[in-house]
Amino acid sequence: MVYLNPVERTLYTLFLNHPEGITSNDLVLHWKELCRIYSKESLFADSEFREDKIESLCAESKTVFYATVSRIKRKFCDAVGNLNAESFIIKKEKGGKYRISSNIILMKGI
C-alpha cells in the first residue's frame, strides 16, 4: 500500500481521471475538479484553506506541482521498486503532457 497525503491523492486522482494527460500549464484549467477532489480528500472544513492548497498546486512557478509529482514517484518507487513503479507514476511525456502510463485501475487505498 502506498500512503499519499491529501494533496498527493488529489493530484493523482486528477491524472487517473485524465488518461490523455495534462500539461503543467493547463493544470489551472482543472481548478474546479481539483477543488472537488481535494474537498473529499482533506479533513479541513475551511474552504479558504482548501483553495489555498489548490492555488499552491496550480501556481505559475509550478514548484509545488513538481515537488508533489516527485514525492508521489518516490513513494511508489519505495513501495514497489523503480521498475514496477513506472506503470503507476505521473511522468512527463514528449509534448509536455504529464500522465500515468498504466491503464490499471487503482483501489481507493492508494
PDB file of N, CA and C in Angstrom:
ATOM      1  N   MET A   1       0.845  -1.175   0.000  1.00  0.00           N
ATOM      2  CA  MET A   1       0.000   0.000   0.000  1.00  0.00           C
ATOM      3  C   MET A   1       0.892   1.241   0.000  1.00  0.00           C
ATOM      4  N   VAL A   2       0.466   2.234  -0.741  1.00  0.00           N
ATOM      5  CA  VAL A   2       1.195   3.492  -0.831  1.00  0.00           C
ATOM      6  C   VAL A   2       0.357   4.561  -0.155  1.00  0.00           C
ATOM      7  N   TYR A   3       0.944   5.243   0.834  1.00  0.00           N
ATOM      8  CA  TYR A   3       0.226   6.318   1.506  1.00  0.00           C
ATOM      9  C   TYR A   3       0.540   7.638   0.812  1.00  0.00           C
ATOM     10  N   LEU A   4      -0.502   8.296   0.342  1.00  0.00           N
ATOM     11  CA  LEU A   4      -0.372   9.634  -0.240  1.00  0.00           C
ATOM     12  C   LEU A   4      -1.150  10.605   0.630  1.00  0.00           C
ATOM     13  N   ASN A   5      -0.565  11.768   0.877  1.00  0.00           N
ATOM     14  CA  ASN A   5      -1.288  12.786   1.653  1.00  0.00           C
ATOM     15  C   ASN A   5      -2.422  13.351   0.796  1.00  0.00           C
ATOM     16  N   PRO A   6      -3.316  14.163   1.371  1.00  0.00           N
ATOM     17  CA  PRO A   6      -4.471  14.640   0.604  1.00  0.00           C
ATOM     18  C   PRO A   6      -4.141  15.394  -0.692  1.00  0.00           C
ATOM     19  N   VAL A   7      -3.115  16.219  -0.681  1.00  0.00           N
ATOM     20  CA  VAL A   7      -2.743  16.942  -1.912  1.00  0.00           C
ATOM     21  C   VAL A   7      -2.228  15.959  -2.953  1.00  0.00           C
ATOM     22  N   GLU A   8      -1.412  15.005  -2.522  1.00  0.00           N
ATOM     23  CA  GLU A   8      -0.884  13.995  -3.444  1.00  0.00           C
ATOM     24  C   GLU A   8      -2.018  13.141  -4.020  1.00  0.00           C
ATOM     25  N   ARG A   9      -2.949  12.715  -3.165  1.00  0.00           N
ATOM     26  CA  ARG A   9      -4.092  11.921  -3.643  1.00  0.00           C
ATOM     27  C   ARG A   9      -4.940  12.727  -4.615  1.00  0.00           C
ATOM     28  N   THR A  10      -5.103  14.011  -4.345  1.00  0.00           N
ATOM     29  CA  THR A  10      -5.877  14.878  -5.230  1.00  0.00           C
ATOM     30  C   THR A  10      -5.245  14.936  -6.614  1.00  0.00           C
ATOM     31  N   LEU A  11      -3.952  15.200  -6.662  1.00  0.00           N
ATOM     32  CA  LEU A  11      -3.260  15.293  -7.945  1.00  0.00           C
ATOM     33  C   LEU A  11      -3.276  13.944  -8.663  1.00  0.00           C
ATOM     34  N   TYR A  12      -3.024  12.885  -7.917  1.00  0.00           N
ATOM     35  CA  TYR A  12      -3.006  11.547  -8.513  1.00  0.00           C
ATOM     36  C   TYR A  12      -4.383  11.203  -9.085  1.00  0.00           C
ATOM     37  N   THR A  13      -5.430  11.497  -8.353  1.00  0.00           N
ATOM     38  CA  THR A  13      -6.786  11.233  -8.821  1.00  0.00           C
ATOM     39  C   THR A  13      -7.093  12.023 -10.086  1.00  0.00           C
ATOM     40  N   LEU A  14      -6.641  13.280 -10.131  1.00  0.00           N
ATOM     41  CA  LEU A  14      -6.846  14.087 -11.329  1.00  0.00           C
ATOM     42  C   LEU A  14      -6.247  13.391 -12.549  1.00  0.00           C
ATOM     43  N   PHE A  15      -5.024  12.892 -12.412  1.00  0.00           N
ATOM     44  CA  PHE A  15      -4.378  12.230 -13.541  1.00  0.00           C
ATOM     45  C   PHE A  15      -5.005  10.883 -13.860  1.00  0.00           C
ATOM     46  N   LEU A  16      -5.540  10.192 -12.871  1.00  0.00           N
ATOM     47  CA  LEU A  16      -6.299   8.973 -13.143  1.00  0.00           C
ATOM     48  C   LEU A  16      -7.556   9.303 -13.950  1.00  0.00           C
ATOM     49  N   ASN A  17      -8.157  10.449 -13.652  1.00  0.00           N
ATOM     50  CA  ASN A  17      -9.369  10.881 -14.361  1.00  0.00           C
ATOM     51  C   ASN A  17      -9.087  11.382 -15.770  1.00  0.00           C
ATOM     52  N   HIS A  18      -7.817  11.673 -16.064  1.00  0.00           N
ATOM     53  CA  HIS A  18      -7.442  12.228 -17.374  1.00  0.00           C
ATOM     54  C   HIS A  18      -6.288  11.425 -17.985  1.00  0.00           C
ATOM     55  N   PRO A  19      -6.585  10.218 -18.462  1.00  0.00           N
ATOM     56  CA  PRO A  19      -5.521   9.377 -19.035  1.00  0.00           C
ATOM     57  C   PRO A  19      -4.865   9.977 -20.275  1.00  0.00           C
ATOM     58  N   GLU A  20      -5.515  10.959 -20.894  1.00  0.00           N
ATOM     59  CA  GLU A  20      -4.940  11.625 -22.065  1.00  0.00           C
ATOM     60  C   GLU A  20      -3.775  12.531 -21.678  1.00  0.00           C
ATOM     61  N   GLY A  21      -3.669  12.860 -20.398  1.00  0.00           N
ATOM     62  CA  GLY A  21      -2.586  13.694 -19.899  1.00  0.00           C
ATOM     63  C   GLY A  21      -2.971  15.162 -19.798  1.00  0.00           C
ATOM     64  N   ILE A  22      -2.193  15.879 -19.025  1.00  0.00           N
ATOM     65  CA  ILE A  22      -2.401  17.309 -18.783  1.00  0.00           C
ATOM     66  C   ILE A  22      -1.037  17.978 -18.725  1.00  0.00           C
ATOM     67  N   THR A  23      -0.878  19.113 -19.371  1.00  0.00           N
ATOM     68  CA  THR A  23       0.371  19.859 -19.240  1.00  0.00           C
ATOM     69  C   THR A  23       0.353  20.610 -17.911  1.00  0.00           C
ATOM     70  N   SER A  24       1.521  20.929 -17.415  1.00  0.00           N
ATOM     71  CA  SER A  24       1.585  21.654 -16.142  1.00  0.00           C
ATOM     72  C   SER A  24       0.919  23.024 -16.256  1.00  0.00           C
ATOM     73  N   ASN A  25       1.005  23.657 -17.415  1.00  0.00           N
ATOM     74  CA  ASN A  25       0.363  24.965 -17.604  1.00  0.00           C
ATOM     75  C   ASN A  25      -1.158  24.859 -17.647  1.00  0.00           C
ATOM     76  N   ASP A  26      -1.682  23.699 -18.037  1.00  0.00           N
ATOM     77  CA  ASP A  26      -3.130  23.513 -18.117  1.00  0.00           C
ATOM     78  C   ASP A  26      -3.736  23.006 -16.807  1.00  0.00           C
ATOM     79  N   LEU A  27      -2.926  22.802 -15.813  1.00  0.00           N
ATOM     80  CA  LEU A  27      -3.426  22.314 -14.526  1.00  0.00           C
ATOM     81  C   LEU A  27      -4.502  23.247 -13.972  1.00  0.00           C
ATOM     82  N   VAL A  28      -4.294  24.534 -14.118  1.00  0.00           N
ATOM     83  CA  VAL A  28      -5.247  25.527 -13.606  1.00  0.00           C
ATOM     84  C   VAL A  28      -6.611  25.420 -14.297  1.00  0.00           C
ATOM     85  N   LEU A  29      -6.653  24.876 -15.500  1.00  0.00           N
ATOM     86  CA  LEU A  29      -7.925  24.687 -16.200  1.00  0.00           C
ATOM     87  C   LEU A  29      -8.794  23.630 -15.516  1.00  0.00           C
ATOM     88  N   HIS A  30      -8.184  22.868 -14.633  1.00  0.00           N
ATOM     89  CA  HIS A  30      -8.887  21.811 -13.896  1.00  0.00           C
ATOM     90  C   HIS A  30      -9.131  22.225 -12.444  1.00  0.00           C
ATOM     91  N   TRP A  31      -9.154  23.531 -12.202  1.00  0.00           N
ATOM     92  CA  TRP A  31      -9.300  24.099 -10.865  1.00  0.00           C
ATOM     93  C   TRP A  31     -10.507  23.526 -10.121  1.00  0.00           C
ATOM     94  N   LYS A  32     -11.673  23.572 -10.738  1.00  0.00           N
ATOM     95  CA  LYS A  32     -12.894  23.114 -10.073  1.00  0.00           C
ATOM     96  C   LYS A  32     -12.825  21.629  -9.736  1.00  0.00           C
ATOM     97  N   GLU A  33     -12.298  20.856 -10.656  1.00  0.00           N
ATOM     98  CA  GLU A  33     -12.167  19.419 -10.408  1.00  0.00           C
ATOM     99  C   GLU A  33     -11.187  19.155  -9.264  1.00  0.00           C
ATOM    100  N   LEU A  34     -10.066  19.876  -9.260  1.00  0.00           N
ATOM    101  CA  LEU A  34      -9.092  19.732  -8.171  1.00  0.00           C
ATOM    102  C   LEU A  34      -9.719  20.106  -6.826  1.00  0.00           C
ATOM    103  N   CYS A  35     -10.461  21.204  -6.793  1.00  0.00           N
ATOM    104  CA  CYS A  35     -11.124  21.621  -5.553  1.00  0.00           C
ATOM    105  C   CYS A  35     -12.132  20.580  -5.085  1.00  0.00           C
ATOM    106  N   ARG A  36     -12.877  20.017  -6.016  1.00  0.00           N
ATOM    107  CA  ARG A  36     -13.871  18.995  -5.669  1.00  0.00           C
ATOM    108  C   ARG A  36     -13.190  17.744  -5.106  1.00  0.00           C
ATOM    109  N   ILE A  37     -12.129  17.310  -5.766  1.00  0.00           N
ATOM    110  CA  ILE A  37     -11.399  16.123  -5.299  1.00  0.00           C
ATOM    111  C   ILE A  37     -10.785  16.400  -3.935  1.00  0.00           C
ATOM    112  N   TYR A  38     -10.136  17.563  -3.791  1.00  0.00           N
ATOM    113  CA  TYR A  38      -9.466  17.875  -2.527  1.00  0.00           C
ATOM    114  C   TYR A  38     -10.460  17.999  -1.377  1.00  0.00           C
ATOM    115  N   SER A  39     -11.650  18.486  -1.643  1.00  0.00           N
ATOM    116  CA  SER A  39     -12.645  18.603  -0.573  1.00  0.00           C
ATOM    117  C   SER A  39     -13.044  17.225  -0.041  1.00  0.00           C
ATOM    118  N   LYS A  40     -12.954  16.208  -0.878  1.00  0.00           N
ATOM    119  CA  LYS A  40     -13.233  14.832  -0.438  1.00  0.00           C
ATOM    120  C   LYS A  40     -12.039  14.207   0.292  1.00  0.00           C
ATOM    121  N   GLU A  41     -10.844  14.612  -0.078  1.00  0.00           N
ATOM    122  CA  GLU A  41      -9.623  14.020   0.479  1.00  0.00           C
ATOM    123  C   GLU A  41      -9.156  14.688   1.771  1.00  0.00           C
ATOM    124  N   SER A  42      -9.455  15.951   1.917  1.00  0.00           N
ATOM    125  CA  SER A  42      -8.959  16.733   3.048  1.00  0.00           C
ATOM    126  C   SER A  42      -9.895  16.644   4.248  1.00  0.00           C
ATOM    127  N   LEU A  43      -9.317  16.723   5.413  1.00  0.00           N
ATOM    128  CA  LEU A  43     -10.103  16.748   6.643  1.00  0.00           C
ATOM    129  C   LEU A  43     -10.492  18.171   7.027  1.00  0.00           C
ATOM    130  N   PHE A  44      -9.941  19.162   6.352  1.00  0.00           N
ATOM    131  CA  PHE A  44     -10.185  20.556   6.684  1.00  0.00           C
ATOM    132  C   PHE A  44     -11.525  21.027   6.126  1.00  0.00           C
ATOM    133  N   ALA A  45     -12.322  21.635   6.983  1.00  0.00           N
ATOM    134  CA  ALA A  45     -13.633  22.145   6.580  1.00  0.00           C
ATOM    135  C   ALA A  45     -13.539  23.551   5.995  1.00  0.00           C
ATOM    136  N   ASP A  46     -12.454  24.252   6.279  1.00  0.00           N
ATOM    137  CA  ASP A  46     -12.266  25.626   5.831  1.00  0.00           C
ATOM    138  C   ASP A  46     -12.010  25.661   4.328  1.00  0.00           C
ATOM    139  N   SER A  47     -12.983  26.137   3.570  1.00  0.00           N
ATOM    140  CA  SER A  47     -12.862  26.152   2.115  1.00  0.00           C
ATOM    141  C   SER A  47     -11.738  27.076   1.644  1.00  0.00           C
ATOM    142  N   GLU A  48     -11.476  28.147   2.369  1.00  0.00           N
ATOM    143  CA  GLU A  48     -10.386  29.055   2.003  1.00  0.00           C
ATOM    144  C   GLU A  48      -9.034  28.354   2.124  1.00  0.00           C
ATOM    145  N   PHE A  49      -8.868  27.563   3.178  1.00  0.00           N
ATOM    146  CA  PHE A  49      -7.640  26.787   3.364  1.00  0.00           C
ATOM    147  C   PHE A  49      -7.478  25.788   2.213  1.00  0.00           C
ATOM    148  N   ARG A  50      -8.572  25.102   1.867  1.00  0.00           N
ATOM    149  CA  ARG A  50      -8.512  24.118   0.778  1.00  0.00           C
ATOM    150  C   ARG A  50      -8.154  24.794  -0.540  1.00  0.00           C
ATOM    151  N   GLU A  51      -8.757  25.955  -0.803  1.00  0.00           N
ATOM    152  CA  GLU A  51      -8.455  26.662  -2.046  1.00  0.00           C
ATOM    153  C   GLU A  51      -7.006  27.143  -2.080  1.00  0.00           C
ATOM    154  N   ASP A  52      -6.455  27.530  -0.929  1.00  0.00           N
ATOM    155  CA  ASP A  52      -5.049  27.927  -0.860  1.00  0.00           C
ATOM    156  C   ASP A  52      -4.135  26.769  -1.261  1.00  0.00           C
ATOM    157  N   LYS A  53      -4.486  25.561  -0.836  1.00  0.00           N
ATOM    158  CA  LYS A  53      -3.684  24.375  -1.189  1.00  0.00           C
ATOM    159  C   LYS A  53      -3.712  24.142  -2.697  1.00  0.00           C
ATOM    160  N   ILE A  54      -4.887  24.257  -3.290  1.00  0.00           N
ATOM    161  CA  ILE A  54      -5.013  24.048  -4.730  1.00  0.00           C
ATOM    162  C   ILE A  54      -4.339  25.186  -5.494  1.00  0.00           C
ATOM    163  N   GLU A  55      -4.441  26.402  -4.962  1.00  0.00           N
ATOM    164  CA  GLU A  55      -3.757  27.539  -5.587  1.00  0.00           C
ATOM    165  C   GLU A  55      -2.254  27.313  -5.618  1.00  0.00           C
ATOM    166  N   SER A  56      -1.699  26.794  -4.541  1.00  0.00           N
ATOM    167  CA  SER A  56      -0.266  26.490  -4.500  1.00  0.00           C
ATOM    168  C   SER A  56       0.095  25.439  -5.543  1.00  0.00           C
ATOM    169  N   LEU A  57      -0.753  24.442  -5.674  1.00  0.00           N
ATOM    170  CA  LEU A  57      -0.509  23.366  -6.633  1.00  0.00           C
ATOM    171  C   LEU A  57      -0.528  23.887  -8.068  1.00  0.00           C
ATOM    172  N   CYS A  58      -1.400  24.843  -8.344  1.00  0.00           N
ATOM    173  CA  CYS A  58      -1.560  25.377  -9.697  1.00  0.00           C
ATOM    174  C   CYS A  58      -0.739  26.635  -9.959  1.00  0.00           C
ATOM    175  N   ALA A  59       0.040  27.085  -9.003  1.00  0.00           N
ATOM    176  CA  ALA A  59       0.789  28.345  -9.128  1.00  0.00           C
ATOM    177  C   ALA A  59       1.666  28.352 -10.380  1.00  0.00           C
ATOM    178  N   GLU A  60       1.880  29.543 -10.899  1.00  0.00           N
ATOM    179  CA  GLU A  60       2.653  29.715 -12.124  1.00  0.00           C
ATOM    180  C   GLU A  60       4.076  29.151 -12.021  1.00  0.00           C
ATOM    181  N   SER A  61       4.656  29.207 -10.838  1.00  0.00           N
ATOM    182  CA  SER A  61       6.027  28.708 -10.664  1.00  0.00           C
ATOM    183  C   SER A  61       6.112  27.189 -10.803  1.00  0.00           C
ATOM    184  N   LYS A  62       5.024  26.500 -10.573  1.00  0.00           N
ATOM    185  CA  LYS A  62       4.931  25.035 -10.660  1.00  0.00           C
ATOM    186  C   LYS A  62       5.786  24.317  -9.617  1.00  0.00           C
ATOM    187  N   THR A  63       6.349  25.032  -8.667  1.00  0.00           N
ATOM    188  CA  THR A  63       7.213  24.433  -7.648  1.00  0.00           C
ATOM    189  C   THR A  63       6.485  23.361  -6.853  1.00  0.00           C
ATOM    190  N   VAL A  64       5.285  23.660  -6.380  1.00  0.00           N
ATOM    191  CA  VAL A  64       4.521  22.693  -5.580  1.00  0.00           C
ATOM    192  C   VAL A  64       4.083  21.522  -6.459  1.00  0.00           C
ATOM    193  N   PHE A  65       3.691  21.794  -7.679  1.00  0.00           N
ATOM    194  CA  PHE A  65       3.311  20.729  -8.609  1.00  0.00           C
ATOM    195  C   PHE A  65       4.468  19.764  -8.812  1.00  0.00           C
ATOM    196  N   TYR A  66       5.653  20.281  -9.165  1.00  0.00           N
ATOM    197  CA  TYR A  66       6.811  19.421  -9.408  1.00  0.00           C
ATOM    198  C   TYR A  66       7.207  18.645  -8.153  1.00  0.00           C
ATOM    199  N   ALA A  67       7.172  19.299  -7.012  1.00  0.00           N
ATOM    200  CA  ALA A  67       7.520  18.634  -5.757  1.00  0.00           C
ATOM    201  C   ALA A  67       6.519  17.526  -5.436  1.00  0.00           C
ATOM    202  N   THR A  68       5.250  17.769  -5.697  1.00  0.00           N
ATOM    203  CA  THR A  68       4.214  16.765  -5.426  1.00  0.00           C
ATOM    204  C   THR A  68       4.371  15.566  -6.350  1.00  0.00           C
ATOM    205  N   VAL A  69       4.607  15.800  -7.628  1.00  0.00           N
ATOM    206  CA  VAL A  69       4.839  14.711  -8.577  1.00  0.00           C
ATOM    207  C   VAL A  69       6.056  13.897  -8.135  1.00  0.00           C
ATOM    208  N   SER A  70       7.095  14.570  -7.704  1.00  0.00           N
ATOM    209  CA  SER A  70       8.317  13.901  -7.252  1.00  0.00           C
ATOM    210  C   SER A  70       8.077  13.045  -6.009  1.00  0.00           C
ATOM    211  N   ARG A  71       7.323  13.578  -5.048  1.00  0.00           N
ATOM    212  CA  ARG A  71       7.010  12.803  -3.827  1.00  0.00           C
ATOM    213  C   ARG A  71       6.181  11.568  -4.149  1.00  0.00           C
ATOM    214  N   ILE A  72       5.218  11.709  -5.054  1.00  0.00           N
ATOM    215  CA  ILE A  72       4.404  10.565  -5.457  1.00  0.00           C
ATOM    216  C   ILE A  72       5.297   9.491  -6.084  1.00  0.00           C
ATOM    217  N   LYS A  73       6.185   9.926  -6.964  1.00  0.00           N
ATOM    218  CA  LYS A  73       7.102   8.978  -7.614  1.00  0.00           C
ATOM    219  C   LYS A  73       7.948   8.245  -6.579  1.00  0.00           C
ATOM    220  N   ARG A  74       8.522   8.986  -5.647  1.00  0.00           N
ATOM    221  CA  ARG A  74       9.368   8.374  -4.628  1.00  0.00           C
ATOM    222  C   ARG A  74       8.599   7.356  -3.798  1.00  0.00           C
ATOM    223  N   LYS A  75       7.369   7.680  -3.444  1.00  0.00           N
ATOM    224  CA  LYS A  75       6.568   6.775  -2.621  1.00  0.00           C
ATOM    225  C   LYS A  75       6.252   5.480  -3.372  1.00  0.00           C
ATOM    226  N   PHE A  76       5.930   5.592  -4.652  1.00  0.00           N
ATOM    227  CA  PHE A  76       5.676   4.376  -5.431  1.00  0.00           C
ATOM    228  C   PHE A  76       6.954   3.571  -5.627  1.00  0.00           C
ATOM    229  N   CYS A  77       8.065   4.244  -5.903  1.00  0.00           N
ATOM    230  CA  CYS A  77       9.344   3.544  -6.071  1.00  0.00           C
ATOM    231  C   CYS A  77       9.744   2.828  -4.789  1.00  0.00           C
ATOM    232  N   ASP A  78       9.572   3.477  -3.658  1.00  0.00           N
ATOM    233  CA  ASP A  78       9.887   2.851  -2.368  1.00  0.00           C
ATOM    234  C   ASP A  78       9.007   1.636  -2.107  1.00  0.00           C
ATOM    235  N   ALA A  79       7.748   1.708  -2.534  1.00  0.00           N
ATOM    236  CA  ALA A  79       6.795   0.632  -2.246  1.00  0.00           C
ATOM    237  C   ALA A  79       6.953  -0.571  -3.166  1.00  0.00           C
ATOM    238  N   VAL A  80       7.182  -0.323  -4.459  1.00  0.00           N
ATOM    239  CA  VAL A  80       7.181  -1.438  -5.411  1.00  0.00           C
ATOM    240  C   VAL A  80       8.460  -1.557  -6.237  1.00  0.00           C
ATOM    241  N   GLY A  81       9.421  -0.691  -5.998  1.00  0.00           N
ATOM    242  CA  GLY A  81      10.665  -0.717  -6.763  1.00  0.00           C
ATOM    243  C   GLY A  81      10.567   0.172  -7.993  1.00  0.00           C
ATOM    244  N   ASN A  82      11.713   0.633  -8.442  1.00  0.00           N
ATOM    245  CA  ASN A  82      11.763   1.589  -9.557  1.00  0.00           C
ATOM    246  C   ASN A  82      11.132   1.051 -10.834  1.00  0.00           C
ATOM    247  N   LEU A  83      11.445  -0.174 -11.192  1.00  0.00           N
ATOM    248  CA  LEU A  83      10.935  -0.738 -12.444  1.00  0.00           C
ATOM    249  C   LEU A  83       9.419  -0.913 -12.405  1.00  0.00           C
ATOM    250  N   ASN A  84       8.898  -1.461 -11.325  1.00  0.00           N
ATOM    251  CA  ASN A  84       7.454  -1.677 -11.211  1.00  0.00           C
ATOM    252  C   ASN A  84       6.689  -0.359 -11.070  1.00  0.00           C
ATOM    253  N   ALA A  85       7.319   0.645 -10.502  1.00  0.00           N
ATOM    254  CA  ALA A  85       6.649   1.930 -10.281  1.00  0.00           C
ATOM    255  C   ALA A  85       6.367   2.669 -11.585  1.00  0.00           C
ATOM    256  N   GLU A  86       7.099   2.350 -12.638  1.00  0.00           N
ATOM    257  CA  GLU A  86       6.931   3.056 -13.921  1.00  0.00           C
ATOM    258  C   GLU A  86       5.485   3.064 -14.402  1.00  0.00           C
ATOM    259  N   SER A  87       4.735   2.030 -14.085  1.00  0.00           N
ATOM    260  CA  SER A  87       3.342   1.950 -14.534  1.00  0.00           C
ATOM    261  C   SER A  87       2.402   2.833 -13.727  1.00  0.00           C
ATOM    262  N   PHE A  88       2.862   3.297 -12.565  1.00  0.00           N
ATOM    263  CA  PHE A  88       1.971   3.991 -11.639  1.00  0.00           C
ATOM    264  C   PHE A  88       2.288   5.466 -11.435  1.00  0.00           C
ATOM    265  N   ILE A  89       3.473   5.887 -11.819  1.00  0.00           N
ATOM    266  CA  ILE A  89       3.879   7.263 -11.530  1.00  0.00           C
ATOM    267  C   ILE A  89       3.371   8.238 -12.596  1.00  0.00           C
ATOM    268  N   ILE A  90       3.322   9.491 -12.214  1.00  0.00           N
ATOM    269  CA  ILE A  90       2.970  10.566 -13.141  1.00  0.00           C
ATOM    270  C   ILE A  90       4.273  10.976 -13.833  1.00  0.00           C
ATOM    271  N   LYS A  91       4.294  10.836 -15.158  1.00  0.00           N
ATOM    272  CA  LYS A  91       5.514  11.145 -15.907  1.00  0.00           C
ATOM    273  C   LYS A  91       5.232  12.164 -17.002  1.00  0.00           C
ATOM    274  N   LYS A  92       6.244  12.971 -17.270  1.00  0.00           N
ATOM    275  CA  LYS A  92       6.163  13.924 -18.371  1.00  0.00           C
ATOM    276  C   LYS A  92       6.559  13.210 -19.656  1.00  0.00           C
ATOM    277  N   GLU A  93       5.717  13.361 -20.664  1.00  0.00           N
ATOM    278  CA  GLU A  93       5.984  12.745 -21.950  1.00  0.00           C
ATOM    279  C   GLU A  93       6.406  13.786 -22.963  1.00  0.00           C
ATOM    280  N   LYS A  94       6.847  13.320 -24.121  1.00  0.00           N
ATOM    281  CA  LYS A  94       7.150  14.239 -25.207  1.00  0.00           C
ATOM    282  C   LYS A  94       5.904  15.057 -25.491  1.00  0.00           C
ATOM    283  N   GLY A  95       6.073  16.315 -25.729  1.00  0.00           N
ATOM    284  CA  GLY A  95       4.933  17.200 -25.936  1.00  0.00           C
ATOM    285  C   GLY A  95       4.528  17.913 -24.664  1.00  0.00           C
ATOM    286  N   GLY A  96       5.141  17.535 -23.539  1.00  0.00           N
ATOM    287  CA  GLY A  96       4.918  18.254 -22.293  1.00  0.00           C
ATOM    288  C   GLY A  96       3.761  17.798 -21.436  1.00  0.00           C
ATOM    289  N   LYS A  97       3.016  16.782 -21.883  1.00  0.00           N
ATOM    290  CA  LYS A  97       1.909  16.309 -21.070  1.00  0.00           C
ATOM    291  C   LYS A  97       2.403  15.356 -19.988  1.00  0.00           C
ATOM    292  N   TYR A  98       1.816  15.514 -18.817  1.00  0.00           N
ATOM    293  CA  TYR A  98       2.057  14.583 -17.721  1.00  0.00           C
ATOM    294  C   TYR A  98       0.904  13.593 -17.706  1.00  0.00           C
ATOM    295  N   ARG A  99       1.221  12.323 -17.479  1.00  0.00           N
ATOM    296  CA  ARG A  99       0.166  11.318 -17.399  1.00  0.00           C
ATOM    297  C   ARG A  99       0.673  10.078 -16.673  1.00  0.00           C
ATOM    298  N   ILE A 100      -0.277   9.250 -16.296  1.00  0.00           N
ATOM    299  CA  ILE A 100       0.037   7.949 -15.718  1.00  0.00           C
ATOM    300  C   ILE A 100      -0.076   6.958 -16.866  1.00  0.00           C
ATOM    301  N   SER A 101       1.001   6.218 -17.130  1.00  0.00           N
ATOM    302  CA  SER A 101       1.029   5.377 -18.324  1.00  0.00           C
ATOM    303  C   SER A 101       0.187   4.117 -18.194  1.00  0.00           C
ATOM    304  N   SER A 102      -0.112   3.701 -17.007  1.00  0.00           N
ATOM    305  CA  SER A 102      -0.847   2.462 -16.800  1.00  0.00           C
ATOM    306  C   SER A 102      -2.343   2.653 -16.989  1.00  0.00           C
ATOM    307  N   ASN A 103      -2.991   1.632 -17.486  1.00  0.00           N
ATOM    308  CA  ASN A 103      -4.438   1.608 -17.574  1.00  0.00           C
ATOM    309  C   ASN A 103      -5.044   0.878 -16.384  1.00  0.00           C
ATOM    310  N   ILE A 104      -4.188   0.529 -15.429  1.00  0.00           N
ATOM    311  CA  ILE A 104      -4.635  -0.199 -14.243  1.00  0.00           C
ATOM    312  C   ILE A 104      -5.497   0.713 -13.399  1.00  0.00           C
ATOM    313  N   ILE A 105      -6.615   0.213 -12.955  1.00  0.00           N
ATOM    314  CA  ILE A 105      -7.488   0.966 -12.061  1.00  0.00           C
ATOM    315  C   ILE A 105      -7.047   0.649 -10.635  1.00  0.00           C
ATOM    316  N   LEU A 106      -6.705   1.690  -9.890  1.00  0.00           N
ATOM    317  CA  LEU A 106      -6.235   1.522  -8.532  1.00  0.00           C
ATOM    318  C   LEU A 106      -7.404   1.639  -7.557  1.00  0.00           C
ATOM    319  N   MET A 107      -7.270   0.934  -6.486  1.00  0.00           N
ATOM    320  CA  MET A 107      -8.299   0.996  -5.454  1.00  0.00           C
ATOM    321  C   MET A 107      -8.116   2.275  -4.649  1.00  0.00           C
ATOM    322  N   LYS A 108      -9.120   2.670  -3.910  1.00  0.00           N
ATOM    323  CA  LYS A 108      -9.127   3.913  -3.132  1.00  0.00           C
ATOM    324  C   LYS A 108      -7.968   3.986  -2.149  1.00  0.00           C
ATOM    325  N   GLY A 109      -7.433   2.879  -1.712  1.00  0.00           N
ATOM    326  CA  GLY A 109      -6.418   2.863  -0.668  1.00  0.00           C
ATOM    327  C   GLY A 109      -5.029   3.238  -1.107  1.00  0.00           C
ATOM    328  N   ILE A 110      -4.866   3.979  -2.185  1.00  0.00           N
ATOM    329  CA  ILE A 110      -3.522   4.375  -2.597  1.00  0.00           C
ATOM    330  C   ILE A 110      -2.910   5.316  -1.602  1.00  0.00           C
TER     331      ILE A 110
END
